[in-house]
Structures are given as C-alpha cells and as structure tokens.
Amino acid sequence: MASEIHMPGPECLIKNINGPLLVNPEALKILSAIRQPVVVVAIVGLYRTGKSYLMNKLAGKNKGFSLGSTVQSHTKGIWMWCVPHPKKPNRTLVLLDTEGLGDVEKGDNQNDSWIFALAILLSSTFVYNSMGTINQQAMDQLHYVTELTDRIRAKSSPDVDGVEDSADFVSFFPDFVWTLRDFSLDLEADGQSITADEYLENSLKLKKGTSPKDKTFNLPRLCIRKFFPKKKCFIFDRPTHRKKLGQLEELCDDELDSEFVQQAVVFCSYIFSNSKTKTLSGGIKVDGPRLGTLVQTYVNAINSGDLPCMENAVLALAEIENSAAVQKAIVHYDQQMGQKLQLPTETLQELLDLHRATEKETIEVFMRSSFKDIDQLFQKKLAAQLDKKRDDFCDQNRKASSDRCSALLKDIFSPLEEDVKQGIYSKSGGYRLFIEKMQELKKKYLQEPRKGIQAEEILQEYLKSKESVTDAILQTDQTLSEKEKLIEVERMRAESAQAAAKMLEEMQIKNQQMMEQKEKSYQEHMKQLTEKMERDRAQLLEEQERTLALKLQEQYVYWEWKLLQTYLAAWTRQSRNIWSCHPVPMRTKWKERAIDLLFPLIFSKAVLRQGGYIKLEGDS
C-alpha cells in the first residue's frame, strides 16, 4: 500500500534529556501512517564527526539534521526522518541520526551504550562514522560493540549455560558500514592498491598472540567480525577547507572538494541499492507501525532496568498485530456478508454456503496479517467469533423468515378471518366451503417466494391457532353426520401429525447441516494453518541455514585465533631450552618465522578438521 510521507524535516524519535529515555508521540504518529515496509538506516559515531551531513545527503537535502559548527554535540537522543525511497517505490526510507558518542557535556558512557544498542536494534543498515584511519584509537572508541551482549538479548531464555552465542544476534543484526571521514592515506598494502573494503578487512585481522595486550587488540575486531558478517567501508576526503566546514549546509557541490562529492554519491548509491528492508525473525517485514512498537518496547525495557530483548519485542509486536489481524478479518467478514447476504435465505444450506465461502476469505485475511500466533491463541479467538457470527446470522435468518411468514399469513388469511367473524361459514355446508378456502389460501401462501426456513413451522403454528375455529364451524354444519364429523377430525389430526413429522425431519436435516458446517470450518482452519506453518517452516529453515553459515564463519575465525594461541603456547614450552641458548633477537626472529611457515598448514588442516569443515585420512 502506498504511503504519503510529508516530513519537511527530521523529528525527534527518542528524547534523551537528563533522565530516562522518552519516545516522542508525534514521531510515533508519523510512523503509524507508514504502511509500507521500511528500510532503516542508522548512523552512530563520535560527536562532531559529520554524521548528520551524510544523513542529509541520504534524504536528498542539504539541510535537515542539525550539523552545528562548534565542538558541541547538536543531536540529542535519536532523530528520525522518513522519506520516500529513491529507488524502491514500495519502500519508505527511515533515517536515524543519533546523539554523538563521547559528548563531554553528557559525560555518561551508559547513555552512549544505550544509544548504540538502540541504533543496532532498530536499523537494517548500521553506519559507524569516524574520523581518519582505522587504528587502535578508532577501535578503542568502538568499544561499545564489545558490550552488545551485555546490552541486548536475542532470546528471553538463553541456552542452558545462560550464554547466547553471536549467531543468535547475527540473525537480526543489521549490515555494517564504516565511513571514514577526512581519510588522508593512500589505499595500499604491500605496494599494491586495495579497495576500502579490503582496507577494512586488513584492519580487522587478529593478532597472533596471547598476551593481555593482544587480547585487548583482538576483542573489538573479533566482535565486529562475529556480529557483522556483511561489512562495507567508505572513505571520504575532507569536504572543504577547515574554515568553511561550519558552512556545509550553505555550500553547493561545486564549492566542495570534487573527490568528496563523488565519494558521497557512491555512498548514497550503495545505501539506496543495498540496504535491506528491516526484517524480524520469521521473515516479518517491518512497516511504520511495527517500527513504532519496537521503539516503545525497547525504550520501556531500558527504562525499567531490563535488557532490550529481541524475542520479547517480537512477541509484544505479535500480540498487537495478531489482535489487529483478528479485527481486520472480522471487518472483512462483516463487509462481505453485509454485501452478499439477503435475509431470509430460502434454505439453511444457502446461508451456510455463503458463510463458509466468506469464512475462508476471512481466515486468509487473518493468516496474511498474523505471525507468531503461539498455540494459535488468536486464530482460536477468530474461530470463536466466526462461530458466533454464524449463529447470530442463523438467528437473524430465522427471525427474518418468521416475520415475513407471519406478515404473509396475516395478509393472505385476514379476509377469511373477517368472513368467519361475519358468520359466513356458520351454516349448512359451510365447513366444506371453509376447508376449500383454507386450502386455496395455503396454496397461495406456499407459492410466495423468499419465505425462508420458517415457512412450514409458522404455517403450522397458524393453523394450530385456528383449530378451535375450524372445529366450531365443523360442529355447526348440519349437513354432516356425526360419523363424517369424526372422520374429518381424524383427518385433521393426521394432517397435523404429518406436518409435525415433516418439521422434525427438517430440524434433523438442519442439525446435520450445522454439524457438517462446523466440521468444514474446522478443516478450513487446519488447512490454512498447515499451509502457513509450512511457509513459516520454509522461512525458518532459510533463516537457520543463514544463521548456520554465519555460525560456521564465526567458528572459522574462532579456531583460527584459538588454535594459533594454543600453538604459540606449546611452541613456547617446547622450545624454551633451545631459545635459551640464543640471544633474544634471534629467538624472536625464529618465532615469527615459524608462525609464518606453519600457520597456513595448521589452519588448512587442523582448524578445518576441528571446526568440522573437513575430515582427513584416519579421522573417525
């Protein structure tokens, strides 16, 4: 469904002013109107590093997110700007600009960690913006990534050991983009030109050591590699002279460094083409209202002292969505039945057939809108409401039929009743005239269309109410002998018994039809549930395969690092006596040479074997 977006500028989404985080109701109102799936791009980085400028470019504007021109951080909390996606007409681009990390005025590292975690949780593409090169200082400033498992939970109930592995997080973490501003180095390695992505990969290589210093060096790199398998890097030259940096909003592209302008174009093009739709576990695409619910759920968890939990957020979202799905389905049912149903129906089966066809559509509407309906709680609610709707329509149908039949009988038989009052039939031969007239009027009644399912019952009730009148006319007719009168009484009793038997048979048929309809309704629910479960299972298998691949990649990195540490420790123990006979420089040289020679062999066999990737001869 197309969504009209009219946001001339950003709106604060999460306020962060000397207290608990607050969600802005106005921002939620904007999100609630966006019915398209959203692509969410969040940017995080140290304050005063030009994050907002890049986000303005993604919005196709020079102004919007506040840039500022001093050493103070201008963006507080998280700001949102929703714009039409420039390359995907059926998507909305949601840009999130975050409060600068390390703001000295805030002086609150806890606050920075939550901003970082929220940007991860809400985005489908996470942009980390920093100045200069990727060195140890840059890695140290990215220490928030090492705290993610302390800030975010993937599951409400972790594994038995209480630990969640990175694959649990990877399944819903965003893609990672590192933007390097004012980058002044040549992209070269070993005398060869390299790409920005290769530069990032080289910068994330682990040290071959076991010392505390090596572990400190490796930890943020290992976390980035584990949590963000898909990584991208962009470098940017300085946009203009330092004195003009405070005027970036006012400068045209031809007043900026041409390399910088081209780099910004390439960055925006990549984001527009490659940023994914925000998707939750189970392949659930996030639209504006769902994103708003996630924001509220995460912020409420943080403010209550809990860790934001992805699983809990999805379940909370599912409860809201599934409840709405039930209502949406019922509205569809009511609309369709209102348009197609004309009461009274000629037969009960006519009503049940229409109900069944509409019920099928209604279940389909629910299935399309619902997800993670644990124990089919909401589907059962829908089924109960549909059963009640069916029963209500059956009651309305009976009443409509009764009302029409009663009106018909009154209209058809009222002249006869008036004649009876006038004594026209209270004479010799009057009984046979009365019976003939009754038969004529009954025939006329039965020929009337659209009487509904109560036609026979209402007729018999009417005839029964007139038995005393009929008997009085019979007794006053002097042309009939007593024997003929007795025969006539028996005939009327037989007719009455026959009519009662007919009504009983019709009632049994109706009950059978209702039982069959209930069984068909149950079968339809089960059929569509099974089909949905099959689709969900296929989606889950796809997610599990993707997660498994990421987990294997994680193990690959882990074994590379762990085995090397083990090997170095063993090498040190076994070679202590040999090394003690040589000067320190020679020992270091031999150690480094051994690593260079033996590491590829170790990695290609032992790592792959222990990681479960291959089996060598002799392996069981």
CSV table of C-alpha atoms in Angstrom, one decimal, residues 145-449:
chain,number,residue,atom,x,y,z
A,145,VAL,CA,30.5,-3.3,20.1
A,146,THR,CA,32.2,-5.4,22.8
A,147,GLU,CA,29.3,-4.6,25.2
A,148,LEU,CA,26.5,-5.6,22.9
A,149,THR,CA,25.9,-9.0,24.6
A,150,ASP,CA,25.6,-7.0,27.9
A,151,ARG,CA,23.1,-4.6,26.4
A,152,ILE,CA,20.9,-6.8,24.1
A,153,ARG,CA,19.3,-10.2,24.5
A,154,ALA,CA,18.2,-12.2,21.5
A,155,LYS,CA,16.1,-14.6,23.5
A,156,SER,CA,14.0,-14.3,26.6
A,157,SER,CA,15.5,-17.6,27.8
A,158,PRO,CA,19.2,-18.1,26.9
A,159,ASP,CA,20.8,-21.5,26.5
A,160,VAL,CA,21.3,-23.8,29.4
A,161,ASP,CA,24.6,-22.2,30.3
A,162,GLY,CA,23.0,-18.8,30.3
A,163,VAL,CA,25.0,-17.6,27.3
A,164,GLU,CA,23.9,-16.6,23.9
A,165,ASP,CA,26.3,-17.1,21.0
A,166,SER,CA,26.8,-14.5,18.4
A,167,ALA,CA,24.8,-16.4,15.8
A,168,ASP,CA,21.7,-15.6,17.9
A,169,PHE,CA,22.4,-11.9,17.4
A,170,VAL,CA,23.6,-12.1,13.8
A,171,SER,CA,20.2,-13.4,12.7
A,172,PHE,CA,18.7,-10.0,13.3
A,173,PHE,CA,21.7,-7.6,13.4
A,174,PRO,CA,21.9,-5.0,10.6
A,175,ASP,CA,24.6,-4.8,7.9
A,176,PHE,CA,27.6,-2.8,9.0
A,177,VAL,CA,29.0,0.2,7.1
A,178,TRP,CA,32.1,2.0,8.3
A,179,THR,CA,32.5,5.6,7.0
A,180,LEU,CA,36.0,7.1,7.4
A,181,ARG,CA,35.9,10.9,7.2
A,182,ASP,CA,38.9,13.1,6.3
A,183,PHE,CA,40.8,10.0,5.2
A,184,SER,CA,44.3,11.0,4.1
A,185,LEU,CA,46.1,7.7,3.5
A,186,ASP,CA,46.8,6.0,0.2
A,187,LEU,CA,44.8,2.8,-0.1
A,188,GLU,CA,47.8,0.4,-0.5
A,189,ALA,CA,49.1,-2.8,1.1
A,190,ASP,CA,52.4,-4.4,0.3
A,191,GLY,CA,52.9,-1.9,-2.5
A,192,GLN,CA,49.5,-2.9,-4.1
A,193,SER,CA,46.4,-0.8,-4.4
A,194,ILE,CA,43.5,-2.1,-2.3
A,195,THR,CA,39.8,-1.2,-2.0
A,196,ALA,CA,38.2,0.4,1.0
A,197,ASP,CA,36.6,-2.9,1.8
A,198,GLU,CA,40.0,-4.7,1.7
A,199,TYR,CA,41.4,-1.9,3.9
A,200,LEU,CA,38.6,-2.7,6.5
A,201,GLU,CA,39.3,-6.4,6.3
A,202,ASN,CA,43.0,-5.9,6.9
A,203,SER,CA,42.2,-3.6,9.8
A,204,LEU,CA,40.1,-6.3,11.4
A,205,LYS,CA,42.8,-9.0,11.2
A,206,LEU,CA,43.6,-10.6,14.6
A,207,LYS,CA,47.0,-10.5,16.2
A,208,LYS,CA,48.8,-13.8,16.5
A,209,GLY,CA,49.4,-13.6,20.2
A,210,THR,CA,48.0,-14.5,23.7
A,211,SER,CA,49.2,-11.6,25.8
A,212,PRO,CA,46.6,-9.3,27.5
A,213,LYS,CA,47.6,-6.6,25.1
A,214,ASP,CA,46.9,-8.9,22.2
A,215,LYS,CA,43.5,-9.8,23.6
A,216,THR,CA,42.7,-6.2,24.0
A,217,PHE,CA,43.7,-5.6,20.4
A,218,ASN,CA,41.7,-8.5,19.1
A,219,LEU,CA,38.5,-8.2,21.1
A,220,PRO,CA,36.7,-5.4,19.2
A,221,ARG,CA,37.9,-6.8,15.9
A,222,LEU,CA,36.6,-10.3,16.8
A,223,CYS,CA,33.2,-8.8,17.9
A,224,ILE,CA,32.8,-6.9,14.6
A,225,ARG,CA,33.7,-10.0,12.6
A,226,LYS,CA,31.2,-12.1,14.6
A,227,PHE,CA,28.3,-9.7,14.9
A,228,PHE,CA,28.5,-8.2,11.4
A,229,PRO,CA,29.4,-10.8,8.7
A,230,LYS,CA,28.4,-8.3,6.0
A,231,LYS,CA,30.7,-5.3,6.2
A,232,LYS,CA,31.3,-2.3,3.9
A,233,CYS,CA,33.7,0.6,4.1
A,234,PHE,CA,33.7,4.0,2.5
A,235,ILE,CA,36.4,6.7,2.7
A,236,PHE,CA,35.9,10.4,2.4
A,237,ASP,CA,38.3,13.2,1.7
A,238,ARG,CA,37.9,16.5,3.7
A,239,PRO,CA,34.9,18.2,2.1
A,240,THR,CA,36.4,21.7,2.1
A,241,HIS,CA,38.8,24.0,3.9
A,242,ARG,CA,38.5,23.9,7.7
A,243,LYS,CA,37.2,27.4,7.9
A,244,LYS,CA,34.3,26.5,5.6
A,245,LEU,CA,33.3,23.3,7.4
A,246,GLY,CA,30.8,25.3,9.5
A,247,GLN,CA,29.0,26.4,6.3
A,248,LEU,CA,28.5,23.0,4.7
A,249,GLU,CA,24.7,23.4,4.6
A,250,GLU,CA,25.1,26.5,2.5
A,251,LEU,CA,27.7,25.2,0.1
A,252,CYS,CA,26.9,23.8,-3.3
A,253,ASP,CA,28.5,20.7,-4.7
A,254,ASP,CA,30.8,22.7,-6.9
A,255,GLU,CA,32.1,24.5,-3.9
A,256,LEU,CA,33.1,21.3,-2.2
A,257,ASP,CA,36.1,19.0,-3.0
A,258,SER,CA,35.2,17.1,-6.1
A,259,GLU,CA,36.5,13.8,-4.7
A,260,PHE,CA,34.4,14.2,-1.6
A,261,VAL,CA,31.3,14.9,-3.7
A,262,GLN,CA,31.9,11.8,-5.8
A,263,GLN,CA,32.5,9.7,-2.7
A,264,ALA,CA,29.3,10.9,-1.2
A,265,VAL,CA,27.4,10.0,-4.4
A,266,VAL,CA,28.9,6.5,-4.3
A,267,PHE,CA,28.0,6.1,-0.6
A,268,CYS,CA,24.4,7.2,-1.1
A,269,SER,CA,24.0,4.9,-4.2
A,270,TYR,CA,25.2,1.9,-2.2
A,271,ILE,CA,22.8,2.6,0.6
A,272,PHE,CA,19.9,3.1,-1.7
A,273,SER,CA,20.6,-0.1,-3.7
A,274,ASN,CA,21.9,-2.5,-1.0
A,275,SER,CA,20.2,-1.5,2.3
A,276,LYS,CA,17.6,-4.2,3.2
A,277,THR,CA,14.1,-3.9,4.4
A,278,LYS,CA,14.0,-4.1,8.2
A,279,THR,CA,13.0,-7.7,8.9
A,280,LEU,CA,12.3,-9.6,12.1
A,281,SER,CA,12.7,-13.3,12.9
A,282,GLY,CA,10.4,-15.3,10.7
A,283,GLY,CA,10.8,-13.0,7.7
A,284,ILE,CA,8.4,-10.4,9.1
A,285,LYS,CA,8.8,-7.2,7.2
A,286,VAL,CA,8.7,-4.1,9.5
A,287,ASP,CA,6.4,-1.2,8.4
A,288,GLY,CA,5.9,2.1,10.2
A,289,PRO,CA,3.5,0.9,13.0
A,290,ARG,CA,5.7,-2.1,13.7
A,291,LEU,CA,8.8,0.1,13.9
A,292,GLY,CA,7.0,2.3,16.4
A,293,THR,CA,6.1,-0.6,18.5
A,294,LEU,CA,9.7,-1.8,18.6
A,295,VAL,CA,10.8,1.6,19.6
A,296,GLN,CA,8.4,1.7,22.5
A,297,THR,CA,9.2,-1.9,23.6
A,298,TYR,CA,12.9,-1.3,23.7
A,299,VAL,CA,12.8,2.0,25.4
A,300,ASN,CA,10.3,0.7,28.0
A,301,ALA,CA,12.7,-2.2,28.7
A,302,ILE,CA,15.7,0.1,29.2
A,303,ASN,CA,13.8,2.5,31.4
A,304,SER,CA,12.6,-0.4,33.6
A,305,GLY,CA,16.1,-1.7,34.1
A,306,ASP,CA,15.8,-4.7,31.8
A,307,LEU,CA,17.8,-5.5,28.7
A,308,PRO,CA,16.1,-5.0,25.4
A,309,CYS,CA,15.1,-8.5,24.2
A,310,MET,CA,14.5,-9.1,20.5
A,311,GLU,CA,12.3,-12.2,21.2
A,312,ASN,CA,10.2,-10.3,23.7
A,313,ALA,CA,9.8,-7.4,21.3
A,314,VAL,CA,8.7,-9.6,18.5
A,315,LEU,CA,6.2,-11.4,20.9
A,316,ALA,CA,4.9,-8.0,22.1
A,317,LEU,CA,4.6,-6.9,18.5
A,318,ALA,CA,2.9,-10.2,17.6
A,319,GLU,CA,0.2,-9.7,20.3
A,320,ILE,CA,-0.6,-6.3,19.0
A,321,GLU,CA,-0.6,-7.3,15.3
A,322,ASN,CA,-2.5,-10.6,15.8
A,323,SER,CA,-5.2,-8.8,17.8
A,324,ALA,CA,-5.5,-6.3,15.0
A,325,ALA,CA,-5.4,-9.2,12.5
A,326,VAL,CA,-8.5,-10.7,14.2
A,327,GLN,CA,-10.3,-7.4,14.0
A,328,LYS,CA,-9.3,-6.9,10.4
A,329,ALA,CA,-10.6,-10.3,9.5
A,330,ILE,CA,-13.9,-9.8,11.3
A,331,VAL,CA,-14.4,-6.5,9.5
A,332,HIS,CA,-13.8,-8.3,6.2
A,333,TYR,CA,-16.3,-11.0,7.2
A,334,ASP,CA,-18.9,-8.4,8.2
A,335,GLN,CA,-18.5,-6.4,5.0
A,336,GLN,CA,-18.7,-9.4,2.7
A,337,MET,CA,-21.7,-10.9,4.5
A,338,GLY,CA,-23.4,-7.5,4.5
A,339,GLN,CA,-23.0,-7.2,0.8
A,340,LYS,CA,-23.9,-10.7,-0.2
A,341,LEU,CA,-26.5,-11.9,2.3
A,342,GLN,CA,-30.2,-11.3,1.8
A,343,LEU,CA,-32.4,-12.5,4.7
A,344,PRO,CA,-34.3,-14.6,4.8
A,345,THR,CA,-32.5,-17.3,2.8
A,346,GLU,CA,-34.6,-19.9,1.1
A,347,THR,CA,-32.7,-22.7,2.9
A,348,LEU,CA,-30.3,-23.0,5.8
A,349,GLN,CA,-27.7,-24.5,3.4
A,350,GLU,CA,-27.8,-21.3,1.3
A,351,LEU,CA,-26.7,-19.3,4.4
A,352,LEU,CA,-24.1,-21.9,5.5
A,353,ASP,CA,-22.5,-22.0,2.0
A,354,LEU,CA,-22.2,-18.2,2.0
A,355,HIS,CA,-20.8,-18.3,5.5
A,356,ARG,CA,-18.3,-20.9,4.5
A,357,ALA,CA,-17.0,-19.1,1.4
A,358,THR,CA,-16.7,-15.8,3.4
A,359,GLU,CA,-15.1,-17.6,6.3
A,360,LYS,CA,-12.4,-19.0,4.0
A,361,GLU,CA,-11.6,-15.5,2.8
A,362,THR,CA,-11.6,-14.2,6.4
A,363,ILE,CA,-9.1,-16.8,7.6
A,364,GLU,CA,-6.9,-15.9,4.6
A,365,VAL,CA,-7.0,-12.2,5.7
A,366,PHE,CA,-6.0,-13.2,9.2
A,367,MET,CA,-3.2,-15.5,8.1
A,368,ARG,CA,-1.7,-12.8,5.9
A,369,SER,CA,-1.7,-10.3,8.8
A,370,SER,CA,-0.8,-12.5,11.7
A,371,PHE,CA,2.6,-14.0,12.8
A,372,LYS,CA,4.0,-15.9,15.7
A,373,ASP,CA,0.5,-16.9,16.9
A,374,ILE,CA,1.7,-19.1,19.7
A,375,ASP,CA,-0.7,-22.1,20.4
A,376,GLN,CA,-3.0,-20.5,17.8
A,377,LEU,CA,-4.4,-18.3,20.5
A,378,PHE,CA,-5.6,-15.6,18.2
A,379,GLN,CA,-6.8,-18.0,15.5
A,380,LYS,CA,-9.0,-19.7,18.1
A,381,LYS,CA,-10.4,-16.3,19.0
A,382,LEU,CA,-11.2,-15.7,15.4
A,383,ALA,CA,-12.8,-19.1,15.1
A,384,ALA,CA,-14.9,-18.4,18.2
A,385,GLN,CA,-16.0,-15.0,16.8
A,386,LEU,CA,-16.8,-16.6,13.4
A,387,ASP,CA,-18.9,-19.3,15.1
A,388,LYS,CA,-20.8,-16.7,17.0
A,389,LYS,CA,-21.3,-14.6,13.8
A,390,ARG,CA,-22.7,-17.7,12.1
A,391,ASP,CA,-25.0,-18.5,14.9
A,392,ASP,CA,-26.2,-14.9,15.0
A,393,PHE,CA,-26.9,-14.9,11.3
A,394,CYS,CA,-28.8,-18.1,11.7
A,395,ASP,CA,-30.9,-16.5,14.5
A,396,GLN,CA,-31.4,-13.4,12.3
A,397,ASN,CA,-32.4,-15.6,9.4
A,398,ARG,CA,-35.0,-17.5,11.5
A,399,LYS,CA,-36.4,-14.2,12.8
A,400,ALA,CA,-36.5,-12.6,9.3
A,401,SER,CA,-38.2,-15.7,8.0
A,402,SER,CA,-40.7,-15.8,10.9
A,403,ASP,CA,-41.5,-12.1,10.4
A,404,ARG,CA,-42.0,-12.4,6.7
A,405,CYS,CA,-44.2,-15.6,7.0
A,406,SER,CA,-46.3,-14.0,9.8
A,407,ALA,CA,-46.8,-11.0,7.6
A,408,LEU,CA,-47.8,-13.1,4.6
A,409,LEU,CA,-50.2,-15.2,6.6
A,410,LYS,CA,-51.9,-12.1,8.0
A,411,ASP,CA,-52.1,-10.6,4.6
A,412,ILE,CA,-53.4,-13.8,2.9
A,413,PHE,CA,-55.8,-15.1,5.6
A,414,SER,CA,-57.2,-11.8,7.0
A,415,PRO,CA,-60.1,-11.8,4.6
A,416,LEU,CA,-61.0,-15.3,5.6
A,417,GLU,CA,-60.8,-14.4,9.3
A,418,GLU,CA,-63.1,-11.5,8.6
A,419,ASP,CA,-65.6,-13.8,6.9
A,420,VAL,CA,-65.5,-16.2,9.8
A,421,LYS,CA,-66.3,-13.3,12.2
A,422,GLN,CA,-69.3,-12.4,9.9
A,423,GLY,CA,-70.6,-15.9,10.3
A,424,ILE,CA,-70.4,-16.7,6.6
A,425,TYR,CA,-69.3,-20.3,7.3
A,426,SER,CA,-71.6,-20.9,10.2
A,427,LYS,CA,-74.3,-22.6,8.1
A,428,SER,CA,-75.1,-25.9,6.5
A,429,GLY,CA,-72.3,-26.8,4.0
A,430,GLY,CA,-70.2,-24.0,5.5
A,431,TYR,CA,-67.5,-26.4,6.7
A,432,ARG,CA,-66.6,-27.7,3.2
A,433,LEU,CA,-66.5,-24.1,1.9
A,434,PHE,CA,-64.3,-23.1,4.7
A,435,ILE,CA,-61.9,-26.0,4.1
A,436,GLU,CA,-61.7,-25.3,0.4
A,437,LYS,CA,-60.9,-21.7,1.1
A,438,MET,CA,-58.3,-22.7,3.6
A,439,GLN,CA,-56.6,-25.0,1.0
A,440,GLU,CA,-56.7,-22.3,-1.6
A,441,LEU,CA,-55.1,-19.8,0.8
A,442,LYS,CA,-52.5,-22.3,1.9
A,443,LYS,CA,-51.5,-22.9,-1.7
A,444,LYS,CA,-51.2,-19.2,-2.3
A,445,TYR,CA,-49.0,-18.9,0.8
A,446,LEU,CA,-46.8,-21.7,-0.2
A,447,GLN,CA,-46.3,-20.2,-3.7
A,448,GLU,CA,-44.9,-16.9,-2.2
A,449,PRO,CA,-41.1,-16.7,-2.7
